[in-house]
Tab-separated table of C-alpha atoms in Angstrom:
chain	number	residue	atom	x	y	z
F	1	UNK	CA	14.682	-30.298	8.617
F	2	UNK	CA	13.576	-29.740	12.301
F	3	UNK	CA	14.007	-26.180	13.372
F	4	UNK	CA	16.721	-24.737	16.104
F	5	UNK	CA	16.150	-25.264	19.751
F	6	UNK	CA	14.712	-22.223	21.113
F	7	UNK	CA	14.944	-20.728	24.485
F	8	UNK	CA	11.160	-20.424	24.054
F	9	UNK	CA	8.229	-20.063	21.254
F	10	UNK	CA	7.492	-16.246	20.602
F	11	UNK	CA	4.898	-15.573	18.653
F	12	UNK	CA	7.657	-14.286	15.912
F	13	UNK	CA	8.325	-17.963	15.404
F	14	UNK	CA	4.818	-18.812	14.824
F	15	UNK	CA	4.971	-18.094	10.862
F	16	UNK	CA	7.199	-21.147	10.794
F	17	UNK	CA	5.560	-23.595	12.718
F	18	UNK	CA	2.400	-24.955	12.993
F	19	UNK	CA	2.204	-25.443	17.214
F	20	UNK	CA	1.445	-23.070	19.377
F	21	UNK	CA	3.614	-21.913	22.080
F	22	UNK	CA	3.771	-24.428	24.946
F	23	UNK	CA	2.036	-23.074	28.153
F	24	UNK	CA	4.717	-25.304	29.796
F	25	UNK	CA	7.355	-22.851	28.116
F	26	UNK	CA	6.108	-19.132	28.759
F	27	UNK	CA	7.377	-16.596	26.727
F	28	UNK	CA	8.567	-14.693	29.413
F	29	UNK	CA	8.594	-15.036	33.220
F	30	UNK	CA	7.183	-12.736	36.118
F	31	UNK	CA	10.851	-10.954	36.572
F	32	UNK	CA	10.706	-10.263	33.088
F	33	UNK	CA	7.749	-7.913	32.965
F	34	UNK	CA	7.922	-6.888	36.801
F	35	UNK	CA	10.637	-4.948	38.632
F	36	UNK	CA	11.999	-5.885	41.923
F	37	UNK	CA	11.481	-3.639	45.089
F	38	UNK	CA	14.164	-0.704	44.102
F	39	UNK	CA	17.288	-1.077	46.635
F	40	UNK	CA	16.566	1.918	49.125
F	41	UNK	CA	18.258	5.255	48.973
F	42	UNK	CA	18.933	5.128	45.188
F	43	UNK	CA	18.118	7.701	42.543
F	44	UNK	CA	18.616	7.525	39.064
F	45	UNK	CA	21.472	10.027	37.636
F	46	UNK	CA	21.078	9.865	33.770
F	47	UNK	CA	18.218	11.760	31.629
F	48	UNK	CA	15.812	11.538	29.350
F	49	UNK	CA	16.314	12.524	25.844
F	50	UNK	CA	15.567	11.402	22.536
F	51	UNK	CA	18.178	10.044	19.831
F	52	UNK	CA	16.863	9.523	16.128
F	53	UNK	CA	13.796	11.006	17.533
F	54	UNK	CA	13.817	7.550	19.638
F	55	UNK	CA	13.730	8.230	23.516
F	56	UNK	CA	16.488	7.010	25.273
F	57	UNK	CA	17.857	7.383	29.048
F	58	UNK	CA	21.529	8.430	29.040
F	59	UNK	CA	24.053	8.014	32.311
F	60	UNK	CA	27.348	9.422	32.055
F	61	UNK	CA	30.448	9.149	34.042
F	62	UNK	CA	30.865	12.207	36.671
F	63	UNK	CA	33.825	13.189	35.058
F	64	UNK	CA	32.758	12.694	31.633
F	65	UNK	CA	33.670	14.447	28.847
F	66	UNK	CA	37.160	15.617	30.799
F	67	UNK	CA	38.122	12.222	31.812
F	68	UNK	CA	38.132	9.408	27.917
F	69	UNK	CA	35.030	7.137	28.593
F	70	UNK	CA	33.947	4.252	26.638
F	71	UNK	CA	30.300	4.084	24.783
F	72	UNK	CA	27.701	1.334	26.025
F	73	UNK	CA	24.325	0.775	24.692
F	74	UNK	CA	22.603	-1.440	27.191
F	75	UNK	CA	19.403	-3.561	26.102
F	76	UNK	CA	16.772	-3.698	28.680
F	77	UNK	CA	14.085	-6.525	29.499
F	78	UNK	CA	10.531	-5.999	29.082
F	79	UNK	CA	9.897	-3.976	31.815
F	80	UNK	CA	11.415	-0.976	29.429
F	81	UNK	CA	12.942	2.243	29.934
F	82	UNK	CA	11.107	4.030	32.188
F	83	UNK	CA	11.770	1.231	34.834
F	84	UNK	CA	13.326	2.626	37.833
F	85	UNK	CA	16.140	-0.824	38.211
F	86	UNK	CA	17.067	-0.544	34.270
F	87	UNK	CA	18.047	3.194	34.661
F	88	UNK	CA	19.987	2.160	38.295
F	89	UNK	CA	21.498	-0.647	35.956
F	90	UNK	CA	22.820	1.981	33.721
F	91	UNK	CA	24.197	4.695	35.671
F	92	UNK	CA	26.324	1.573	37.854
F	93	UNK	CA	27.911	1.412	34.462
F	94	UNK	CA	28.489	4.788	33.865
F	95	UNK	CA	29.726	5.284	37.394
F	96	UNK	CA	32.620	2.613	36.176
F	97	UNK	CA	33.473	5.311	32.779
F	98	UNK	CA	30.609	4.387	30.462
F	99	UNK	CA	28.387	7.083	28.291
F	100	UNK	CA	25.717	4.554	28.752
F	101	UNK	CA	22.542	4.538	25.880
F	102	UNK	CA	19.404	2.889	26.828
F	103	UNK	CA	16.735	3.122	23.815
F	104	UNK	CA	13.376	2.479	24.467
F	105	UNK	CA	12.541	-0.560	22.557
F	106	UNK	CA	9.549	-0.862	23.084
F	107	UNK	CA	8.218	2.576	21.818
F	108	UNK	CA	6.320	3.272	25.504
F	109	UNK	CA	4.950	0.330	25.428
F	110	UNK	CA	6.686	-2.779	28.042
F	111	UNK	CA	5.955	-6.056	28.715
F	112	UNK	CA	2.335	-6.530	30.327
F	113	UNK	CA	2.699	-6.398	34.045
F	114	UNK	CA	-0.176	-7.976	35.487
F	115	UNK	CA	-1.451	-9.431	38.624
F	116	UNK	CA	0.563	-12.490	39.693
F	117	UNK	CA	-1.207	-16.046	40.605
F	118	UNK	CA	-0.193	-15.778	44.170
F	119	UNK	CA	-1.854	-12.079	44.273
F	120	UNK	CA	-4.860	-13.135	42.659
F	121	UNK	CA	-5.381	-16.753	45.063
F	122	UNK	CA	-4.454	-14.437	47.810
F	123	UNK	CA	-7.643	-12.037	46.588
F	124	UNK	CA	-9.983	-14.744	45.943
F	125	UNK	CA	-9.253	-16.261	49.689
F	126	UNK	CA	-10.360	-19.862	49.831
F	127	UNK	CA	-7.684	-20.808	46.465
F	128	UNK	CA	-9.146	-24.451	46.778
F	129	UNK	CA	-12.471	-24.126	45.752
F	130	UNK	CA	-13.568	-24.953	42.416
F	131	UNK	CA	-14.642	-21.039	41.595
F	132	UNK	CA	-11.169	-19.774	42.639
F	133	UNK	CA	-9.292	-22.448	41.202
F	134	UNK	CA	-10.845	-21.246	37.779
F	135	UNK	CA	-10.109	-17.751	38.570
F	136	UNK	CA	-6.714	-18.571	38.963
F	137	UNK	CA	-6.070	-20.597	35.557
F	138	UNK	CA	-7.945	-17.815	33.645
F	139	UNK	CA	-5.859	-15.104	35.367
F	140	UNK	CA	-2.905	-17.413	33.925
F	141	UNK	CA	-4.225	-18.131	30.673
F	142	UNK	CA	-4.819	-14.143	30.109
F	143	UNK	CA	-1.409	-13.202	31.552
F	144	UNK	CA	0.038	-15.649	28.697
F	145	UNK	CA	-2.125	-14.339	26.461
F	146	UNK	CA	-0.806	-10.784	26.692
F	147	UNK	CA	2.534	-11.690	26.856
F	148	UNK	CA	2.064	-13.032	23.506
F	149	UNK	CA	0.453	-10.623	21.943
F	150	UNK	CA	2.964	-8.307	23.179
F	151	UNK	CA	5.762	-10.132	21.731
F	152	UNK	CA	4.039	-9.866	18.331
F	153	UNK	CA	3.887	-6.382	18.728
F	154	UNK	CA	8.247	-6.395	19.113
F	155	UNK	CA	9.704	-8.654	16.666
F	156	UNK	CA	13.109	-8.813	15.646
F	157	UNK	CA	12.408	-7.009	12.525
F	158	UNK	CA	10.973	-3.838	14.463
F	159	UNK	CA	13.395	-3.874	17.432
F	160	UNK	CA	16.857	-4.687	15.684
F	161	UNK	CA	16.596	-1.491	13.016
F	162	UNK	CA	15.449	0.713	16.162
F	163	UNK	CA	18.820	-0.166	17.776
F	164	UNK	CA	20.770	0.128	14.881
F	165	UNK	CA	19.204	3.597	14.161
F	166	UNK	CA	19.483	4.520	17.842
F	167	UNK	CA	23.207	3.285	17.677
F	168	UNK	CA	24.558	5.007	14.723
F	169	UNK	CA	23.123	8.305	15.793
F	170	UNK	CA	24.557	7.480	19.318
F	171	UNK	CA	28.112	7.179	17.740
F	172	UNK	CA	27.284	10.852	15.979
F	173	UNK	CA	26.771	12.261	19.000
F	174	UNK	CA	29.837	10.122	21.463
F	175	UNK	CA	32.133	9.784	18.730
F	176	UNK	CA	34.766	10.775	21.322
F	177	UNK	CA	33.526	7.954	23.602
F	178	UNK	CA	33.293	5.291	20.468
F	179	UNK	CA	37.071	6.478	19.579
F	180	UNK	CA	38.516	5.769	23.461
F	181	UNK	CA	37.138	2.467	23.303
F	182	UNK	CA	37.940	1.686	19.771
F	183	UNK	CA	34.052	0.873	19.072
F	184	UNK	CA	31.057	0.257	20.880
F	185	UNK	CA	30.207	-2.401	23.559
F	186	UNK	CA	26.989	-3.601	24.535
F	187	UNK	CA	25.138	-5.142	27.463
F	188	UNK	CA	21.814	-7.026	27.316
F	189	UNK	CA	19.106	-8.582	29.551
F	190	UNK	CA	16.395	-10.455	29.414
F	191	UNK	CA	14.481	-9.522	26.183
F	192	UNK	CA	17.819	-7.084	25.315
F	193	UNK	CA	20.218	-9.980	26.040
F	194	UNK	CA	19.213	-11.491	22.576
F	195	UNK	CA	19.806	-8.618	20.797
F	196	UNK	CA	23.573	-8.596	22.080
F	197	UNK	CA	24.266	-11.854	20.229
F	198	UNK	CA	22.809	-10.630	16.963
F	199	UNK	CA	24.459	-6.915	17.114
F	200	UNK	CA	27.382	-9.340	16.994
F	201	UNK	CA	26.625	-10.705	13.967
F	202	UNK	CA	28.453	-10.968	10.625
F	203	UNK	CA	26.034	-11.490	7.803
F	204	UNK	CA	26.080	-11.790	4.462
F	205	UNK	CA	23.629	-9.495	2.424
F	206	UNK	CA	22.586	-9.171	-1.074
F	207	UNK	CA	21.348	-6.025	-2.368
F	208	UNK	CA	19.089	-6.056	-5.695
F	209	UNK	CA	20.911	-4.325	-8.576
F	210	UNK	CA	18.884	-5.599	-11.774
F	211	UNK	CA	21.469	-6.497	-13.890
F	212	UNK	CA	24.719	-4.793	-12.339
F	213	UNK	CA	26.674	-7.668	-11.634
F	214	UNK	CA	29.096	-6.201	-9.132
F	215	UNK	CA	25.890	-4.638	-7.503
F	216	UNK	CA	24.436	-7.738	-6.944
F	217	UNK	CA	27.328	-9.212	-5.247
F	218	UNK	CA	26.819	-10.419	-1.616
F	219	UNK	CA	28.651	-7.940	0.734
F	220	UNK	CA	29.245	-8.340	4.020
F	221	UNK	CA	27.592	-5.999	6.936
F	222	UNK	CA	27.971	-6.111	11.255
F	223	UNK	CA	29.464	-6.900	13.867
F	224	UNK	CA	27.910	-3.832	14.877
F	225	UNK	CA	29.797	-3.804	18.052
F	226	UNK	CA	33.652	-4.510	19.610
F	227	UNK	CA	32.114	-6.768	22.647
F	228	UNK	CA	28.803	-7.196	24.724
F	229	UNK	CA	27.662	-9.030	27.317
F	230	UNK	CA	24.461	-11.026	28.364
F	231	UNK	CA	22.677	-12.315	31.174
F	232	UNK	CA	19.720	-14.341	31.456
F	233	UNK	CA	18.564	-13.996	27.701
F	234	UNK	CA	15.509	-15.025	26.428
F	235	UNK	CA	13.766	-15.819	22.903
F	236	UNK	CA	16.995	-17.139	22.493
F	237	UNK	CA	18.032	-19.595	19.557
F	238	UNK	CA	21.111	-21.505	18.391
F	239	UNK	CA	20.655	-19.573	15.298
F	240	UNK	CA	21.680	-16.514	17.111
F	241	UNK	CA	25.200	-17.871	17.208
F	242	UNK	CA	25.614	-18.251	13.527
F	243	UNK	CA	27.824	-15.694	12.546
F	244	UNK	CA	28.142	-14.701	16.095
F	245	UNK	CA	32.024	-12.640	15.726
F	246	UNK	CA	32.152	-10.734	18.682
F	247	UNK	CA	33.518	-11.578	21.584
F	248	UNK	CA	30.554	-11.959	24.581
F	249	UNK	CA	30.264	-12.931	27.852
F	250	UNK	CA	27.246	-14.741	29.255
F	251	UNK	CA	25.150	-14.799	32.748
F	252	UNK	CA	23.187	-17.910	32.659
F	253	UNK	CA	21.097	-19.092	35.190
F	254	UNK	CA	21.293	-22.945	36.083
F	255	UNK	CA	17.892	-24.881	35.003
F	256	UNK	CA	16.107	-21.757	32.725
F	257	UNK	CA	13.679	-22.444	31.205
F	258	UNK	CA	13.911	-19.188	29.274
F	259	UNK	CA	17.509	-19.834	28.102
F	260	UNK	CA	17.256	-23.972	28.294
F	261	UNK	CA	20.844	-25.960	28.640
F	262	UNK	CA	19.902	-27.163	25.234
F	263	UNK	CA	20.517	-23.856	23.703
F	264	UNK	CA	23.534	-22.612	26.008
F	265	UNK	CA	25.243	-25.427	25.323
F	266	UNK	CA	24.687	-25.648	21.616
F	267	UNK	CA	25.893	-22.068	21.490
F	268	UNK	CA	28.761	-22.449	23.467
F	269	UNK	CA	30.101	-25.190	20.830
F	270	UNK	CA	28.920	-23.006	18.039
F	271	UNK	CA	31.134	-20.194	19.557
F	272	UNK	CA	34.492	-22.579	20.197
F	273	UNK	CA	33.811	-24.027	16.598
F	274	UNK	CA	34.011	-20.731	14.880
F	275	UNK	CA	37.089	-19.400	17.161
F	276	UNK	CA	34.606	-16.745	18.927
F	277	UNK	CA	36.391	-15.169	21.796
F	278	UNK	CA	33.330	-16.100	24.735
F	279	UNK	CA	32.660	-17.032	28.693
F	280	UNK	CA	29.711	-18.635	29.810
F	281	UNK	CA	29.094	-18.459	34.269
F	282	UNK	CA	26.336	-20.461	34.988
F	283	UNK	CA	24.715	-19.423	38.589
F	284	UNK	CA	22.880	-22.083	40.645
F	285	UNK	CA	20.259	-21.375	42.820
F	286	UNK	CA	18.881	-17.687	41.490
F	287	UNK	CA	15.698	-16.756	39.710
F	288	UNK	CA	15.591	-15.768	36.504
F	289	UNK	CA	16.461	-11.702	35.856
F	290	UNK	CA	18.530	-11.623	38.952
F	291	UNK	CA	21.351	-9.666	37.495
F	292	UNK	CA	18.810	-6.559	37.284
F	293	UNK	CA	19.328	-4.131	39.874
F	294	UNK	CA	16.379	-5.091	42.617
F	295	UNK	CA	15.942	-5.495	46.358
F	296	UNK	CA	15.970	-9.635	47.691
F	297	UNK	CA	15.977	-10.605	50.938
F	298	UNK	CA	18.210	-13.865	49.796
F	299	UNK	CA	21.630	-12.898	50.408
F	300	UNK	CA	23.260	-15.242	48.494
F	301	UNK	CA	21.080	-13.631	45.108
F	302	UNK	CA	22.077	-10.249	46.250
F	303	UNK	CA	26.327	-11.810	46.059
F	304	UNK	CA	25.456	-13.399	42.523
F	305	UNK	CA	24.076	-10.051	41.555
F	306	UNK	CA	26.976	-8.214	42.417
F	307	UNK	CA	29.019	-11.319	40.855
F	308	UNK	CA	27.632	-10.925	37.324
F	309	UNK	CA	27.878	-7.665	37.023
F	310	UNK	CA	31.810	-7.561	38.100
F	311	UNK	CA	31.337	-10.634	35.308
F	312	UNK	CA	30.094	-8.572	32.807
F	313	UNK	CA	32.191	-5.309	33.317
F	314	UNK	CA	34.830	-7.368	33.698
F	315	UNK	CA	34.847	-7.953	29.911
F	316	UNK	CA	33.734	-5.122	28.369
F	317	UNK	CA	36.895	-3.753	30.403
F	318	UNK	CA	39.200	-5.918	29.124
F	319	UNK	CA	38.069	-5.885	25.418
């Protein structure tokens, strides 16, 4: 049996087959692991504090806890939780009535942020000689490497039981928040916007109970959240959407090849099959990670920006 499209090879996968990861196909792109220039005259408003001895950044509402607010948990990309954008991404929910919690997944340690080709040619000068043109591909080929090792390093089984620790102790501590919005919604990017789609999982799980029958029986655990959004996911499969029951909302960007059409597509009739309340926007014309806060000089990126995320709290809203 051939094994699900993927949005791209991650070294996770690796156990299962026998290729490497294409170098066609990176892992992860440059506005994965690098933040745009932060949008002048912003300052973050939330705080750093631990959960489940787990550091987090929290943002609440101004009014919050005299005015009901709704509980987010919002899944960052690799460049992590100390990134200036990601924490600007949270408080613009929480200025819209969100207790927003945004775990460090990556236990201080992001995505690899090095030099980019264009810095490096820029460096060496003359990019057409031989010399330089070597420099360049070994700068690339190290980058890559990195970016793979660092992926190894946060696989779904060490990320997803961080979350779900960092969630249920996050429900302890909002439990008025989780009660105004009936449950807890989530919003995911880049490396986080994967985790959305499998937070909304229902799975089937069998516990070991030696011969206790009724023990044994498969029982049924997740969603673990109400509704979530995503945009611009990566390490994406169409497994993800087995099982998927939440409803979700997705910002895809036209021609990824971190999130191919392949895989949207798939998911999107994986989703109508099994009656999953969804939206898919699909945004021509911007660059991967573009619903992140961060500075372009495009206007027309800086509209779509401002698009998804009226997208995205748009459904969390109205679920």
């Amino acid at each position: 049996m051939s094994s699900p499209p993927l949005a791209t090879t991650a070294p996770e996968s690796d156990a299962h087959e026998a290729t490497p990861p294409s170098s066609s196909s990176p892992p992860l792109c440059d506005n994965c692991v690098s933040d745009r220039p932060t949008p002048p005259n912003q300052t973050t408003k939330g705080e750093l504090t631990k959960l489940a001895e787990i550091d987090v950044y929290i943002s609440k509402p101004p009014t919050y806890p005299s005015t009901p607010s709704r509980l987010l948990l919002l899944l960052t990309g690799g460049t992590g939780l100390l990134a200036t954008n990601n924490q600007l991404q949270a408080d613009l929910f929480a200025q819209e009535g969100y207790v927003v919690v945004m775990p460090d997944l990556f236990g201080a340690d992001p995505a690899p942020n090095s030099k980019t080709v264009e810095e490096i040619a820029a460096e060496t000068g003359d990019s057409n000689s031989f010399l330089d043109l070597f420099k360049i591909k070994a700068a690339e080929t190290a980058k890559s490497f990195m970016i793979d090792m660092w992926l190894a390093r946060h696989t779904e089984e060490k990320v997803l039981p961080l979350i779900k620790k960092v969630l249920e102790e996050a429900k302890d501590e909002f439990a008025d928040a989780v009660a105004s919005g009936g449950g807890v919604y989530a919003a995911g990017y880049c490396f986080g916007g994967r985790y959305v789609l499998l937070l909304g999982q229902e799975k089937e799980v069998v516990s070991s109970g030696g011969d206790d029958e009724e023990a044994n029986k498969a029982k049924t655990e997740g969603p673990w959240i109400k509704a979530g959004a995503l945009a611009h996911a990566t390490l994406v499969s169409t497994n993800d959407f087995v099982g998927l029951k939440a409803p979700v909302s997705v910002v895809s960007v036209e021609s990824d090849p971190l999130f191919p059409d392949e895989v949207r597509t798939k998911g999107e009739d994986l989703m109508r099959e099994s009656g999953v309340e969804h939206e898919v926007q699909v945004y021509p014309g911007v660059p991967h990670g573009f619903a992140v806060v961060g500075e372009y000089e495009d206007a027309n990126i800086k509209i779509a920006q401002a698009t998804a995320f009226d997208q995205m709290l748009k459904w969390i809203q109205d679920h």
